[in-house]
mmCIF file of C-alpha atoms in Angstrom:
data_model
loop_
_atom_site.group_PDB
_atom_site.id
_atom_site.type_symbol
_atom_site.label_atom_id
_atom_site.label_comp_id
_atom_site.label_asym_id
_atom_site.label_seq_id
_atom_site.Cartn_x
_atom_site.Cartn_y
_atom_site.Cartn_z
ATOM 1 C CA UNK A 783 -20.782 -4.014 -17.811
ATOM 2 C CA UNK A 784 -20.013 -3.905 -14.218
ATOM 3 C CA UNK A 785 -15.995 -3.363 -13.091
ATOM 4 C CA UNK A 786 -14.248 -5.106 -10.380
ATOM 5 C CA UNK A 787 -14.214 -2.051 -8.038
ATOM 6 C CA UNK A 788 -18.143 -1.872 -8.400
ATOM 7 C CA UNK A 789 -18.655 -5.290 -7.315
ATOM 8 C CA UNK A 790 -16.257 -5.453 -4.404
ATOM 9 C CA UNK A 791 -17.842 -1.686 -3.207
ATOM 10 C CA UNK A 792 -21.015 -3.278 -3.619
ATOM 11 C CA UNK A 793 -20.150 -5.967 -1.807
ATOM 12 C CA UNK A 794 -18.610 -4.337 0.940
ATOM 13 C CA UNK A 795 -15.658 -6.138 0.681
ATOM 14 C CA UNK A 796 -13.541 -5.196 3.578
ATOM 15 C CA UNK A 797 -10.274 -3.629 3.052
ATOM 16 C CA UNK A 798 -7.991 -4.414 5.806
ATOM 17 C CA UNK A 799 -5.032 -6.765 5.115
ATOM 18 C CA UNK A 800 -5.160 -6.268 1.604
ATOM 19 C CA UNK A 801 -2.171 -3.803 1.462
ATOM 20 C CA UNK A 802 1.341 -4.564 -1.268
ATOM 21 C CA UNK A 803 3.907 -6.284 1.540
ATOM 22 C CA UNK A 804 7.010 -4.217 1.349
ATOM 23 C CA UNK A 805 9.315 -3.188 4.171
ATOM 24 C CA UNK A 806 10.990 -1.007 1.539
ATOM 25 C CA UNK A 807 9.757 0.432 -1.705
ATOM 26 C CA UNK A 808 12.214 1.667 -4.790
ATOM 27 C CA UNK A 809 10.320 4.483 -6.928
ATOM 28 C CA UNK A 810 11.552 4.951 -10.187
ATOM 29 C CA UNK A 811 9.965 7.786 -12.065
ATOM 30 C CA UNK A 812 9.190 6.671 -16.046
ATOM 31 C CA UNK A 813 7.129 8.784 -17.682
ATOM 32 C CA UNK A 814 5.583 7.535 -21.068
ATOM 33 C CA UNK A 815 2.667 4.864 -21.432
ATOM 34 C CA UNK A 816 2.994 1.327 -19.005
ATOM 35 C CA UNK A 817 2.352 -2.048 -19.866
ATOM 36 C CA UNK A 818 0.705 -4.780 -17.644
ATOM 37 C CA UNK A 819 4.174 -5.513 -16.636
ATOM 38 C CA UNK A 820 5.997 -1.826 -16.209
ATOM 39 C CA UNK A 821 9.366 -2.934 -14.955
ATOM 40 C CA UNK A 822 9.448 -4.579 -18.859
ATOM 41 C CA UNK A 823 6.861 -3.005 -20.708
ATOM 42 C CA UNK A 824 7.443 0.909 -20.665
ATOM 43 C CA UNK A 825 10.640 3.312 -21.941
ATOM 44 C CA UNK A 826 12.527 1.840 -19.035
ATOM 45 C CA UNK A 827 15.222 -0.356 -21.058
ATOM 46 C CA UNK A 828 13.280 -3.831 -20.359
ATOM 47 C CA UNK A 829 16.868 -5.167 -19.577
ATOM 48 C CA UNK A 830 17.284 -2.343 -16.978
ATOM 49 C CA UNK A 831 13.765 -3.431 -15.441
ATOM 50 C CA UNK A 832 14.713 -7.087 -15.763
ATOM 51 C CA UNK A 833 17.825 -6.670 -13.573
ATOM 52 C CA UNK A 834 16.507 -4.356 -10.913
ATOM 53 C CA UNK A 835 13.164 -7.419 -10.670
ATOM 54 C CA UNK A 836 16.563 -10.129 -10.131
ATOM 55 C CA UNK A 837 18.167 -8.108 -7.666
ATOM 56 C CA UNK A 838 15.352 -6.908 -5.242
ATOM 57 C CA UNK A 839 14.094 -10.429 -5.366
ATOM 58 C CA UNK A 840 13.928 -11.851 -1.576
ATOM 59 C CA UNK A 841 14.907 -8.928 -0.038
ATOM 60 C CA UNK A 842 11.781 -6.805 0.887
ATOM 61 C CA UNK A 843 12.192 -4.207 -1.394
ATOM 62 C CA UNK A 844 9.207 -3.778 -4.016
ATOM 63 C CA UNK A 845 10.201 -1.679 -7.279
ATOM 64 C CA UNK A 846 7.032 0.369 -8.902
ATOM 65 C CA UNK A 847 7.807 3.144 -11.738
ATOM 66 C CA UNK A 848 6.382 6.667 -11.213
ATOM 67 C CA UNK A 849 5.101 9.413 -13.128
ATOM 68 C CA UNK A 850 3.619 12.854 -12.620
ATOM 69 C CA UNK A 851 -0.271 13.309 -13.232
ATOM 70 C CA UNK A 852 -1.485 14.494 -16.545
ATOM 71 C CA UNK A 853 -0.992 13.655 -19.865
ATOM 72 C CA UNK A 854 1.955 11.462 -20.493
ATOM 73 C CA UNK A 855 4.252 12.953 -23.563
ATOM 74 C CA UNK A 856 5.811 9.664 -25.407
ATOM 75 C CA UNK A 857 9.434 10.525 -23.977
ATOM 76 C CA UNK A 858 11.684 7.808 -24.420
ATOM 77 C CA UNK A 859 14.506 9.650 -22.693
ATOM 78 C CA UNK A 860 13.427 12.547 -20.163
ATOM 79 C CA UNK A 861 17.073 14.100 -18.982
ATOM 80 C CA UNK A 862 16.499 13.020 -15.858
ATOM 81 C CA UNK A 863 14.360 10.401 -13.074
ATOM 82 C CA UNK A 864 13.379 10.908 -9.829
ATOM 83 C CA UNK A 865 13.712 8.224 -7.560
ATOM 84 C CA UNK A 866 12.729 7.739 -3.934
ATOM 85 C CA UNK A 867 14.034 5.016 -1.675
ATOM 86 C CA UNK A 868 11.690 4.597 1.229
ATOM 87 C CA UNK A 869 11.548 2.249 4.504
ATOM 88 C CA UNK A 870 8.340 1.922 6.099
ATOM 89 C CA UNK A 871 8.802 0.118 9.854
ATOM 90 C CA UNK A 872 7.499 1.652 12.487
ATOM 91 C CA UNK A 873 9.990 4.076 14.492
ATOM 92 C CA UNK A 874 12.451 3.307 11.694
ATOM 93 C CA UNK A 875 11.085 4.696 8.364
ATOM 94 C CA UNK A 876 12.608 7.128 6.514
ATOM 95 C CA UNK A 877 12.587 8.664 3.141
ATOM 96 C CA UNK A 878 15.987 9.091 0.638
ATOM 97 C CA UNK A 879 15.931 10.596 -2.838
ATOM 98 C CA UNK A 880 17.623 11.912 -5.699
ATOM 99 C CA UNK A 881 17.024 12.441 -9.524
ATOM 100 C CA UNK A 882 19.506 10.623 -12.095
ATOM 101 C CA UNK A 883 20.335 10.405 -15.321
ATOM 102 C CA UNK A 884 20.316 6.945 -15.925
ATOM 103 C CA UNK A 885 18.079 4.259 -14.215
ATOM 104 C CA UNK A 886 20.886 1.548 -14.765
ATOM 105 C CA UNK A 887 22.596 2.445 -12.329
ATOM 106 C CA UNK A 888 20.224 1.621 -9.152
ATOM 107 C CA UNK A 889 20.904 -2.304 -10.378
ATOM 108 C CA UNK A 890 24.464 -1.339 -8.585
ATOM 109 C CA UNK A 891 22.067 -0.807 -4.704
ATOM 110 C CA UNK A 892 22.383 -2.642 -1.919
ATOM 111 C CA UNK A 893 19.431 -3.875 -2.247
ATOM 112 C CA UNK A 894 19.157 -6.440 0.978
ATOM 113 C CA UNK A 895 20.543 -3.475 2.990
ATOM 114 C CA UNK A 896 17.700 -1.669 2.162
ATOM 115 C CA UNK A 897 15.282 -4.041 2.635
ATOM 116 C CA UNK A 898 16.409 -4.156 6.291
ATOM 117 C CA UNK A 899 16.061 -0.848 6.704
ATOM 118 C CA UNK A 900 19.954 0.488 5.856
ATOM 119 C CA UNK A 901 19.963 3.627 3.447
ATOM 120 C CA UNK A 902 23.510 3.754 4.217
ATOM 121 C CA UNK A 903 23.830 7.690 3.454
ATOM 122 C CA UNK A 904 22.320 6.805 0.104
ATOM 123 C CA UNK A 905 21.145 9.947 -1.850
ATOM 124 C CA UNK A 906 19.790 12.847 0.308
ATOM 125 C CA UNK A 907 16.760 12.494 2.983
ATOM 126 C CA UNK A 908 13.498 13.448 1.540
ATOM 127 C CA UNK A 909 11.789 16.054 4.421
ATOM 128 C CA UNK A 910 9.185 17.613 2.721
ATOM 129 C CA UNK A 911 5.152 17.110 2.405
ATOM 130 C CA UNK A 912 3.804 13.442 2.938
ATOM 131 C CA UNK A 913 4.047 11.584 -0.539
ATOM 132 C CA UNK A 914 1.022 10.230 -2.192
ATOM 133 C CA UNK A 915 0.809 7.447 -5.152
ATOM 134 C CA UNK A 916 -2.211 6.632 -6.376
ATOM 135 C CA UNK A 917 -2.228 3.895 -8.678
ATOM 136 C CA UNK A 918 -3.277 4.287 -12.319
ATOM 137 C CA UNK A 919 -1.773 1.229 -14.390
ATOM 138 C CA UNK A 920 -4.696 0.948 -16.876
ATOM 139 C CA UNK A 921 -2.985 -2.140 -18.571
ATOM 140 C CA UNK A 922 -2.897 -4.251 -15.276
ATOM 141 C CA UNK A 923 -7.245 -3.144 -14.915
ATOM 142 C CA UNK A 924 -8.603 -0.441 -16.126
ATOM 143 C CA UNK A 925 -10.473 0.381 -13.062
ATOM 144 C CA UNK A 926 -7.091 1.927 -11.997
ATOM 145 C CA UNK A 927 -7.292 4.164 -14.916
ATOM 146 C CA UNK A 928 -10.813 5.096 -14.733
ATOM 147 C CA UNK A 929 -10.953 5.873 -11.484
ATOM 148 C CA UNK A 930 -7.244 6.372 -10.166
ATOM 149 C CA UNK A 931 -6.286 9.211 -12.574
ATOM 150 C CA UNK A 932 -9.014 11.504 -11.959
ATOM 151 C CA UNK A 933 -7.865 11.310 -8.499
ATOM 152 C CA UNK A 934 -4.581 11.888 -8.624
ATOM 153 C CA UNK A 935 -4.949 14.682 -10.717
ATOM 154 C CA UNK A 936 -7.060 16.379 -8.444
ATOM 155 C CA UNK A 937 -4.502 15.541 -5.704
ATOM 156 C CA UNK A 938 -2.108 17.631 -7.823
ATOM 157 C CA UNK A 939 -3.808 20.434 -8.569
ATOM 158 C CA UNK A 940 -4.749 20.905 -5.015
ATOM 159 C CA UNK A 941 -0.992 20.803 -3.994
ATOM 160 C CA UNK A 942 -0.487 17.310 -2.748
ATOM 161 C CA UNK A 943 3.024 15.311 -3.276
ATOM 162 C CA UNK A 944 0.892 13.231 -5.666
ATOM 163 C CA UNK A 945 2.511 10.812 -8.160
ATOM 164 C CA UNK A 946 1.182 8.030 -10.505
ATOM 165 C CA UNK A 947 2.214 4.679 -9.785
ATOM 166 C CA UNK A 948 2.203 1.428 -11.467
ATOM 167 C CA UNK A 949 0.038 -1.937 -10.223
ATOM 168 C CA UNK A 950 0.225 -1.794 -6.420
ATOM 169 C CA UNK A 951 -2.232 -4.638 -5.805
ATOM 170 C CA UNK A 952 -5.879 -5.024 -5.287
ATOM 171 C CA UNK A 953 -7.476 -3.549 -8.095
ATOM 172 C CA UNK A 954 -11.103 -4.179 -7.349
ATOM 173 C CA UNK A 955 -10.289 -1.522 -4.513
ATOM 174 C CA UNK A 956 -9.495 1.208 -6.800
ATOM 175 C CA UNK A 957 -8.705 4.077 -6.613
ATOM 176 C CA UNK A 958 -6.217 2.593 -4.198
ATOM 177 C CA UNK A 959 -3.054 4.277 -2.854
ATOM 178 C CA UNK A 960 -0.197 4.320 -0.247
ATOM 179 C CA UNK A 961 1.234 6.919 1.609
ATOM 180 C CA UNK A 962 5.081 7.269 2.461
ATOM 181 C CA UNK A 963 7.205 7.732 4.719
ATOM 182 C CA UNK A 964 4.899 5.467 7.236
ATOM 183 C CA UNK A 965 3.387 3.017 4.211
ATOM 184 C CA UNK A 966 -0.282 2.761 5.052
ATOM 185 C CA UNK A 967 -2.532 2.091 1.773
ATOM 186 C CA UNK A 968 -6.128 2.375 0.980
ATOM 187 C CA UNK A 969 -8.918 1.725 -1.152
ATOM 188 C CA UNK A 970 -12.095 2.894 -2.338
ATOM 189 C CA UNK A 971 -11.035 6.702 -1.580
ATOM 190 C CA UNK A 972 -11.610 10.435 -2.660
ATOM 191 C CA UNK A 973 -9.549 13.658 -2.490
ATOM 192 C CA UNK A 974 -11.570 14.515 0.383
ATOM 193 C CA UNK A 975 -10.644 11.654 2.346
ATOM 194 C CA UNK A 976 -6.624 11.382 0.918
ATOM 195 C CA UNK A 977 -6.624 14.958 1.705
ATOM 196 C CA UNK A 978 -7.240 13.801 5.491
ATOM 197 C CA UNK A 979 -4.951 11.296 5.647
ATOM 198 C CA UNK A 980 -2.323 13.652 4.589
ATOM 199 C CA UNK A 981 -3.227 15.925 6.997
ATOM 200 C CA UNK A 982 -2.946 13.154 9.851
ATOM 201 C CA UNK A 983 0.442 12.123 8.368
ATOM 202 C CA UNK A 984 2.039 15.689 8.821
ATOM 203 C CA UNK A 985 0.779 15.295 12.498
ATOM 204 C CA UNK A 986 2.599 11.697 12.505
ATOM 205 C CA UNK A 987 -1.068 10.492 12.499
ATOM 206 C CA UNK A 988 -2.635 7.677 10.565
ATOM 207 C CA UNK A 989 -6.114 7.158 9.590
ATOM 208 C CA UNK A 990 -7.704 4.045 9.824
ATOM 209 C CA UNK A 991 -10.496 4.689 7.719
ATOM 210 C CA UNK A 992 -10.591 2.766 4.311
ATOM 211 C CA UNK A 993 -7.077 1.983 5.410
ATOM 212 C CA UNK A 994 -5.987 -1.329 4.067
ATOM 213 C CA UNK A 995 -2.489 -1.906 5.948
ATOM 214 C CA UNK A 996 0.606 -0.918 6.686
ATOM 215 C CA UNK A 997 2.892 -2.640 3.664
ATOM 216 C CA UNK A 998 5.966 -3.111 6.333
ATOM 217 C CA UNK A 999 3.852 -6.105 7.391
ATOM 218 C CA UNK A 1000 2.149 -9.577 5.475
ATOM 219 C CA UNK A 1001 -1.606 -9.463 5.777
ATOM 220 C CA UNK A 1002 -2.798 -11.214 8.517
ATOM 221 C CA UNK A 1003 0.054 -8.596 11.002
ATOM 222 C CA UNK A 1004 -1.526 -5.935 8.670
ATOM 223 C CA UNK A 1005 -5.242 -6.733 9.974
ATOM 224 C CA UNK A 1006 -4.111 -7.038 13.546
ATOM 225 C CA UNK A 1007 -2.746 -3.984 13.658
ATOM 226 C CA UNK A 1008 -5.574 -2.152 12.307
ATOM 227 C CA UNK A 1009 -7.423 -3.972 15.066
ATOM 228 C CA UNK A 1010 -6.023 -2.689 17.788
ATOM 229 C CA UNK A 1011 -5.726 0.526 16.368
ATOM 230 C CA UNK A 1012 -9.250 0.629 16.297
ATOM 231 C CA UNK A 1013 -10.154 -0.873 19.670
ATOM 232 C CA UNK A 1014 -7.874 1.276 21.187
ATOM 233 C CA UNK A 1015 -8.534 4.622 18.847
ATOM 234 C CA UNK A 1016 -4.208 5.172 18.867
ATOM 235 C CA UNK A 1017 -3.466 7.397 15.949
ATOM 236 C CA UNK A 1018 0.272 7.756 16.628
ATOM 237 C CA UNK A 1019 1.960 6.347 13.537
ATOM 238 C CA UNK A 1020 4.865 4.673 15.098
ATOM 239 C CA UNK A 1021 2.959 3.905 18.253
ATOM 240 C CA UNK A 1022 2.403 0.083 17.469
ATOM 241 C CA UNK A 1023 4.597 -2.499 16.136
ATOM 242 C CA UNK A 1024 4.212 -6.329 15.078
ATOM 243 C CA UNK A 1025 6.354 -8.329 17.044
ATOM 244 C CA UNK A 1026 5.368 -11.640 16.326
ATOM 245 C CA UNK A 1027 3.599 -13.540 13.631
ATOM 246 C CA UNK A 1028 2.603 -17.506 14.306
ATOM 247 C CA UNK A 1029 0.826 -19.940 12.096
ATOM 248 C CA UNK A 1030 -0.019 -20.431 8.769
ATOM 249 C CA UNK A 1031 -3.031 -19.924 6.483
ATOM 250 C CA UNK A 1032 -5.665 -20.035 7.227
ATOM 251 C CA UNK A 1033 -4.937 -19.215 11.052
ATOM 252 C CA UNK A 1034 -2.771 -16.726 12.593
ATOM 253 C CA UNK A 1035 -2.064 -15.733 16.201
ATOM 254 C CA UNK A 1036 -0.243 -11.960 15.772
ATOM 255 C CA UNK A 1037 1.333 -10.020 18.818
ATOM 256 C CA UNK A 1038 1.297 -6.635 18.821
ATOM 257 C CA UNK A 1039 2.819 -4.195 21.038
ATOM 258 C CA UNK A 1040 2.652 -0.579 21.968
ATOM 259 C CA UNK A 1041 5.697 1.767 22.858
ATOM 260 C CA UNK A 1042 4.091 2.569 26.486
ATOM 261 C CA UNK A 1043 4.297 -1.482 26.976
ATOM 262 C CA UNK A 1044 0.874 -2.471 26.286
ATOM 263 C CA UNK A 1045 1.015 -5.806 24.116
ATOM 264 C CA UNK A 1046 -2.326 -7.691 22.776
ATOM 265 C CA UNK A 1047 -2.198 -10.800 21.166
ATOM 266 C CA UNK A 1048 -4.768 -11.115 18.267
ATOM 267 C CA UNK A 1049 -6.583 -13.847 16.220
ATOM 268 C CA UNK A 1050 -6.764 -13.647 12.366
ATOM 269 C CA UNK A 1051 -8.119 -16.281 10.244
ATOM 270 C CA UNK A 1052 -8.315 -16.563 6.574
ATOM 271 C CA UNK A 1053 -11.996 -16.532 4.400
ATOM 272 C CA UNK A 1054 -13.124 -16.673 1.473
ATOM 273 C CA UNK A 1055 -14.867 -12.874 0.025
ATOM 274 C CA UNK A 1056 -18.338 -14.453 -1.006
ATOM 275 C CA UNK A 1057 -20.360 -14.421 -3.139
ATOM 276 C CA UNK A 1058 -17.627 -14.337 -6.283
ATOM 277 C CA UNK A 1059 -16.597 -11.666 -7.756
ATOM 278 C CA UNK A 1060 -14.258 -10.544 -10.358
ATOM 279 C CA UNK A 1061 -10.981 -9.759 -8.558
ATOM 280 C CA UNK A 1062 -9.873 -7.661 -11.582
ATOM 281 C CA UNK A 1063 -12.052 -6.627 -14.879
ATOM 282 C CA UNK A 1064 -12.054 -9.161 -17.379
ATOM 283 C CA UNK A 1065 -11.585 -12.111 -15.302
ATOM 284 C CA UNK A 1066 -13.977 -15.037 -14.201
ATOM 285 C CA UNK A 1067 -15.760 -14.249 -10.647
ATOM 286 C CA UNK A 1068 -13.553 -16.114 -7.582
ATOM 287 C CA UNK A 1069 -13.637 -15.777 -3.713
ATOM 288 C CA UNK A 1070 -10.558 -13.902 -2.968
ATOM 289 C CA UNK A 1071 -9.263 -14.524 0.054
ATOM 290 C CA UNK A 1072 -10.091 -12.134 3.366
ATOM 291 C CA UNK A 1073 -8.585 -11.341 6.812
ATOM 292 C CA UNK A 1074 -10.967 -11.563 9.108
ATOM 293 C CA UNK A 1075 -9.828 -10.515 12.981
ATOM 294 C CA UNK A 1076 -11.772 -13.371 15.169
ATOM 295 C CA UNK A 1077 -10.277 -11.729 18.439
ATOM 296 C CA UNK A 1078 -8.361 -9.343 20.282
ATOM 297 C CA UNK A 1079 -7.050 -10.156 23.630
ATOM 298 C CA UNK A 1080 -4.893 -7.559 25.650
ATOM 299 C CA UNK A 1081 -1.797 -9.004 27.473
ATOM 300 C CA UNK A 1082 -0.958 -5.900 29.426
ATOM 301 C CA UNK A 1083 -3.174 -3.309 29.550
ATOM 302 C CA UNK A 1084 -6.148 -1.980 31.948
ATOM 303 C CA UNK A 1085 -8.906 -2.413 29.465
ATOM 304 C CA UNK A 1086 -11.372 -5.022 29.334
ATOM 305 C CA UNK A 1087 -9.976 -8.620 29.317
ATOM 306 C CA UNK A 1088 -11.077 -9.285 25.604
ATOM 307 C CA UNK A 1089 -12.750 -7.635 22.992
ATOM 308 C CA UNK A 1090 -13.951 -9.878 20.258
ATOM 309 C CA UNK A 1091 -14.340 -8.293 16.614
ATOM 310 C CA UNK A 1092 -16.343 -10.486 14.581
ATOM 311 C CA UNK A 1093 -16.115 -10.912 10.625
ATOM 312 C CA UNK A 1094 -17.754 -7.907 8.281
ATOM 313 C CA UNK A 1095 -20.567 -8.951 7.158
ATOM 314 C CA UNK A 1096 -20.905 -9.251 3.054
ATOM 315 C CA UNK A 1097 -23.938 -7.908 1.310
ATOM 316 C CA UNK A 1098 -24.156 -10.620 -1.297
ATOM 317 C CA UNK A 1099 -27.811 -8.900 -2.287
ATOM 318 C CA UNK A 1100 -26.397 -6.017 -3.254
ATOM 319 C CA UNK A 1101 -24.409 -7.559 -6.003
ATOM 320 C CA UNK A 1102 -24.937 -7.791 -9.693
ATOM 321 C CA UNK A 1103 -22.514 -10.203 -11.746
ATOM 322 C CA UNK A 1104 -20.693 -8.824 -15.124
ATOM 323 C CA UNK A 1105 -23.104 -8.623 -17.492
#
């Protein structure tokens, strides 16, 4: 039987603008097995994850549990939880942290002043290697399992900051992961190529390849961006920012801007992934929805007036349904 990320990697399905949207992520570590639904289906006390869903609602902050890679003892009550509190906008993202003894008490954040970007003094600021979560929540697809654990396993044992984390989105891209402090996610990678982007991310770098957005940003600003990055080949992390956002689906006009003044306004229009495919194992084949990047015109810069990207092609030949 074929899997999700099978079809989609067959189908060349392209990856950018398919990145979780969160300006700021809460990471709760909970070791023990995960349901579909973590926040409510793991040790965490279900009210506990119940609560902290209600209160990060609307805000921009996304909540995900975390474990260490291995095998998962059935612990209902390790002594204590790491946590990690983490912004991701450009020139303004920072990492705070701290383990405790009791998860209820993060329902007590400020959890809209965090989403804006405002630790606060909260905790203690995380300065050490780039952190890595690969997801590997079998019970939301099992493509994250198959493929995601091996991976972060071997992230582990090779020395990475590399943590387990529950369903981050976009499944059929699996093994799929984002990188903190900047946020940047991607799909359909190996060690090999996480163990470059961590590289580039000590150097305040970021990778575009197999990159599938920053998360600070909603899709069609997370496509954009990767467009320019790639016209222009900047690597800073922080060099770019999303200043505007116009339209609605399935057209978008996106401004984006560099810190040396530059500014480029780009095109982004919604399609449909085709042929269908399953977007996650078990369910009926659909046409997901893409970003495709029609155009890229500078605003103020010395390059070329416009550079046009045109739509990735599909290889609908190359694809075999679920048997």
């Amino acid at each position: 039987m074929s899997t999700c990320a099978t079809a989609s990697r067959q189908l060349a399905e392209p990856l950018a603008g398919t990145a979780a949207t969160a300006r700021t992520w809460l990471l709760v570590e909970q070791p023990g097995p995960w349901g579909a639904d973590a926040l409510t289906a793991s040790h965490l006390d279900p009210d506990v994850g119940r609560a902290l869903d209600a209160a990060a609602e609307g805000t921009g902050v996304r909540i995900a549990l975390i474990r260490r890679p291995g095998r998962h003892a059935d612990c209902h009550q390790p002594g204590t939880h790491r946590v990690f509190a983490a912004h991701t906008a450009p020139g303004r993202s920072w990492i705070r942290t701290a383990a405790i003894a009791d998860p209820a008490e993060l329902t007590g954040l400020d959890f809209a002043a965090l989403g804006a970007g405002e630790h606060g003094g909260l905790w203690e600021a995380y300065d050490g290697d780039p952190l890595v979560f690969v997801c590997t929540n079998g019970k939301r697809d099992r493509c994250c399992a198959l493929l995601g654990r091996p991976l972060a396993a071997e992230l582990a044992a090779s020395g990475a900051e590399a943590w387990e984390v529950t369903h981050i989105g976009g499944h059929r891209f699996s093994p799929t992961l984002f990188v903190l402090p900047y946020g940047y996610a991607y799909g359909r990678v190996t060690a090999h190529g996480v163990k470059d982007v961590l590289e580039a991310v000590r150097d305040r770098r970021i990778v575009t390849g197999d990159c599938r957005g920053r998360s600070a940003w909603e899709r069609p600003a997370q496509a954009a961006e990767l467009a320019v990055r790639e016209l222009t080949g900047e690597e800073d992390a922080d060099a770019l920012d999303v200043t505007r956002t116009e339209g609605a689906a399935p057209h978008w006009t996106v401004a984006v801007a560099h810190t040396d003044g530059r500014t480029w306004q780009v095109a982004v229009e919604q399609g449909a992934a085709e042929p269908a495919r399953p977007e996650s194992c078990g369910r009926a084949p659909a046409t997901p929805a893409r970003m495709d990047v029609i155009s890229v015109t500078p605003l103020r810069t010395d390059v070329p007036a416009e550079a046009l990207i045109g739509p990735r092609p599909s290889r609908p030949d190359a694809f075999s349904p679920p048997s």
